[in-house]
């Protein structure tokens, strides 16, 4: 009994009833237009006339509703109403307008069905409750049994006075049952009529792939810029601490390098956070004011600064640049900068401040070659617990540009060899 009461009058059923009433309200303008069409045929106003005239107006209005359902906003609005009121899971419904003819046809079918069932249930909700109350009160209010007002003569019969309250209650239960059945029918058919089509699923998958690509790119940027800065600053501070008493000049250089490194890294971090916040041209500062984000570093703009800051941490860097960085396409220059930065970071992390690295940047036929070599540490990057993210990021950057990246021990040294094509890059 409790389950039956919940099915007829529970919260979910009441919300679906509201959804049906909404459909009836949307159907009213179409029914009014239909009444204008069929009114002359019945010799009266079909909107307020006989039941036959009203049903005819309703039958004329529904095709008009089907035509308006072709507008693009129909499916998003219908799906939003179903999510809010019918208890249908979000993933079962499509996002955005219908893109194909089949999807538009299903949207038209849904809109027509919603307005049709909603109009019927709305009419019943308006007519049955007053009539049911009348029947329930009939035995207790003699004035209601006055046949001069057109009431049937049997309303004064004893048997009817006994049965009329039960008939009134049955009418209310029948109304609730019809509303629950119609609401359940719409909820069951909503995924099929408003659900995503293969084109919708493909568009959603492409959007997820694009979002994932952006997230991966931002993760690489954070790893390369922040990771390099932390490694460099740690070694610079360690080297400065060891010579604090007898080499103040080196300490001043190390502190200046730390300041420069952290300032640049904060700027790059702001740029990444600006993308995450979708601020477009800037990110808000700590004081709430907007400040411009730092441009992405490139070989042309900051190769010398990168080498200088790395050497300030104690790493011995021998760099050979056999080309003009200014001649590189901006995209290649930016990605090559990050690759060089990560190569130096690996040498710092795994070799310490006494390590050395030989760096060579040169043109190699139609592409750019970046080679970094350092003595093989006692525990290589490939075997380091938790390591490998930087090398994976280098490989990803090279692959996205159509290039290659190889890294590993070779003849007692750790060698990184990257080739980036220049043709077709902007």
Coordinates of C-alpha atoms in Angstrom, one line a residue, residues 115-279:
X115 CA 2.5 18.9 -25.3
X116 CA -0.1 16.3 -26.2
X117 CA 0.1 14.3 -23.0
X118 CA 0.6 17.5 -21.0
X119 CA -2.5 19.1 -22.5
X120 CA -4.6 16.0 -21.7
X121 CA -3.3 15.8 -18.1
X122 CA -3.6 19.6 -17.6
X123 CA -7.3 19.4 -18.8
X124 CA -8.0 16.5 -16.4
X125 CA -6.2 18.4 -13.6
X126 CA -8.5 21.4 -14.1
X127 CA -11.8 19.5 -14.5
X128 CA -11.6 16.4 -12.2
X129 CA -10.7 17.9 -8.8
X130 CA -13.6 20.3 -8.6
X131 CA -16.0 17.5 -9.8
X132 CA -14.5 15.1 -7.3
X133 CA -15.0 17.6 -4.5
X134 CA -18.6 18.1 -5.6
X135 CA -19.2 14.4 -5.4
X136 CA -17.6 14.0 -2.0
X137 CA -19.6 17.0 -0.6
X138 CA -22.9 16.0 -2.3
X139 CA -24.4 13.9 0.6
X140 CA -23.6 16.6 3.1
X141 CA -24.7 19.7 1.2
X142 CA -28.4 19.4 0.2
X143 CA -28.2 22.5 -2.0
X144 CA -25.8 20.7 -4.3
X145 CA -28.7 18.2 -5.1
X146 CA -31.0 20.9 -6.5
X147 CA -32.0 19.5 -9.9
X148 CA -33.1 22.9 -11.1
X149 CA -29.5 23.7 -11.8
X150 CA -29.2 20.9 -14.3
X151 CA -28.0 18.2 -12.0
X152 CA -29.2 14.7 -12.8
X153 CA -32.4 13.6 -11.1
X154 CA -30.7 10.5 -9.5
X155 CA -28.5 12.8 -7.4
X156 CA -31.3 12.7 -4.8
X157 CA -31.3 8.9 -4.9
X158 CA -30.2 7.3 -1.6
X159 CA -27.8 4.9 -3.3
X160 CA -26.1 7.7 -5.2
X161 CA -25.7 9.7 -2.0
X162 CA -23.9 6.7 -0.5
X163 CA -21.7 6.1 -3.5
X164 CA -20.8 9.6 -4.6
X165 CA -18.0 10.2 -2.0
X166 CA -16.3 6.9 -3.1
X167 CA -16.7 7.9 -6.8
X168 CA -15.2 11.3 -6.1
X169 CA -12.2 9.7 -4.3
X170 CA -11.9 7.2 -7.2
X171 CA -11.8 10.1 -9.7
X172 CA -8.9 11.8 -7.8
X173 CA -7.0 8.4 -7.6
X174 CA -7.7 7.9 -11.4
X175 CA -6.3 11.4 -12.1
X176 CA -3.1 10.6 -10.0
X177 CA -2.7 7.3 -11.8
X178 CA -3.1 8.9 -15.3
X179 CA -0.6 11.6 -14.4
X180 CA 1.9 9.0 -12.9
X181 CA 1.5 6.8 -16.0
X182 CA 2.0 9.7 -18.4
X183 CA 5.0 11.0 -16.5
X184 CA 6.6 7.6 -16.4
X185 CA 6.0 7.2 -20.1
X186 CA 7.7 10.5 -20.9
X187 CA 10.7 9.7 -18.5
X188 CA 11.1 6.3 -20.3
X189 CA 11.0 7.7 -23.8
X190 CA 13.1 10.8 -23.0
X191 CA 16.5 9.1 -23.5
X192 CA 15.4 7.7 -26.9
X193 CA 14.0 10.9 -28.2
X194 CA 16.3 13.5 -26.5
X195 CA 19.4 11.3 -26.1
X196 CA 22.7 11.8 -27.9
X197 CA 23.0 10.6 -31.5
X198 CA 26.3 9.1 -32.8
X199 CA 27.1 12.6 -34.1
X200 CA 26.6 14.1 -30.6
X201 CA 28.7 11.4 -29.0
X202 CA 31.5 12.0 -31.6
X203 CA 31.3 15.8 -30.9
X204 CA 31.5 15.2 -27.2
X205 CA 34.4 12.8 -27.6
X206 CA 36.3 15.3 -29.7
X207 CA 35.6 18.0 -27.1
X208 CA 36.9 15.7 -24.3
X209 CA 40.0 15.0 -26.4
X210 CA 40.6 18.7 -27.0
X211 CA 40.2 19.4 -23.2
X212 CA 42.5 16.6 -22.4
X213 CA 45.1 17.9 -24.9
X214 CA 45.0 21.3 -23.2
X215 CA 45.3 19.8 -19.8
X216 CA 48.3 17.7 -20.9
X217 CA 50.0 20.8 -22.4
X218 CA 49.5 22.8 -19.3
X219 CA 50.8 19.9 -17.2
X220 CA 53.9 19.8 -19.3
X221 CA 54.4 23.6 -19.0
X222 CA 54.0 23.4 -15.2
X223 CA 56.4 20.4 -15.0
X224 CA 59.0 22.0 -17.1
X225 CA 59.0 25.5 -15.8
X226 CA 58.3 24.9 -12.1
X227 CA 60.3 21.7 -11.9
X228 CA 63.3 23.4 -13.5
X229 CA 63.0 26.4 -11.2
X230 CA 62.8 24.3 -8.1
X231 CA 65.8 22.2 -9.1
X232 CA 67.9 25.3 -10.0
X233 CA 66.9 27.3 -6.9
X234 CA 67.6 24.4 -4.6
X235 CA 71.1 23.9 -6.0
X236 CA 71.8 27.7 -6.2
X237 CA 70.8 28.1 -2.5
X238 CA 72.9 25.0 -1.6
X239 CA 76.0 26.3 -3.4
X240 CA 75.6 29.7 -1.8
X241 CA 75.3 28.3 1.6
X242 CA 78.6 26.3 1.3
X243 CA 80.6 29.4 0.2
X244 CA 78.8 32.0 2.3
X245 CA 81.8 32.7 4.6
X246 CA 84.6 33.0 2.0
X247 CA 83.1 33.9 -1.4
X248 CA 80.4 36.6 -1.0
X249 CA 80.6 37.5 -4.6
X250 CA 79.4 34.1 -5.7
X251 CA 76.7 34.3 -3.0
X252 CA 75.5 37.6 -4.5
X253 CA 75.4 36.0 -8.0
X254 CA 73.5 33.0 -6.7
X255 CA 70.9 35.1 -4.9
X256 CA 70.5 37.3 -8.0
X257 CA 70.0 34.1 -10.0
X258 CA 67.4 32.8 -7.5
X259 CA 65.5 36.1 -7.7
X260 CA 65.5 36.1 -11.5
X261 CA 64.5 32.4 -11.6
X262 CA 61.6 32.8 -9.2
X263 CA 60.4 36.0 -10.9
X264 CA 60.3 34.4 -14.3
X265 CA 58.7 31.2 -13.0
X266 CA 55.9 33.2 -11.3
X267 CA 55.3 34.9 -14.6
X268 CA 55.1 31.6 -16.4
X269 CA 52.8 30.2 -13.7
X270 CA 50.5 33.2 -14.1
X271 CA 50.3 32.5 -17.8
X272 CA 49.3 28.9 -17.2
X273 CA 46.7 29.8 -14.5
X274 CA 45.4 32.5 -16.9
X275 CA 44.6 29.7 -19.4
X276 CA 43.0 27.6 -16.7
X277 CA 40.8 30.6 -15.6
X278 CA 40.1 31.5 -19.2
X279 CA 41.0 35.1 -18.6

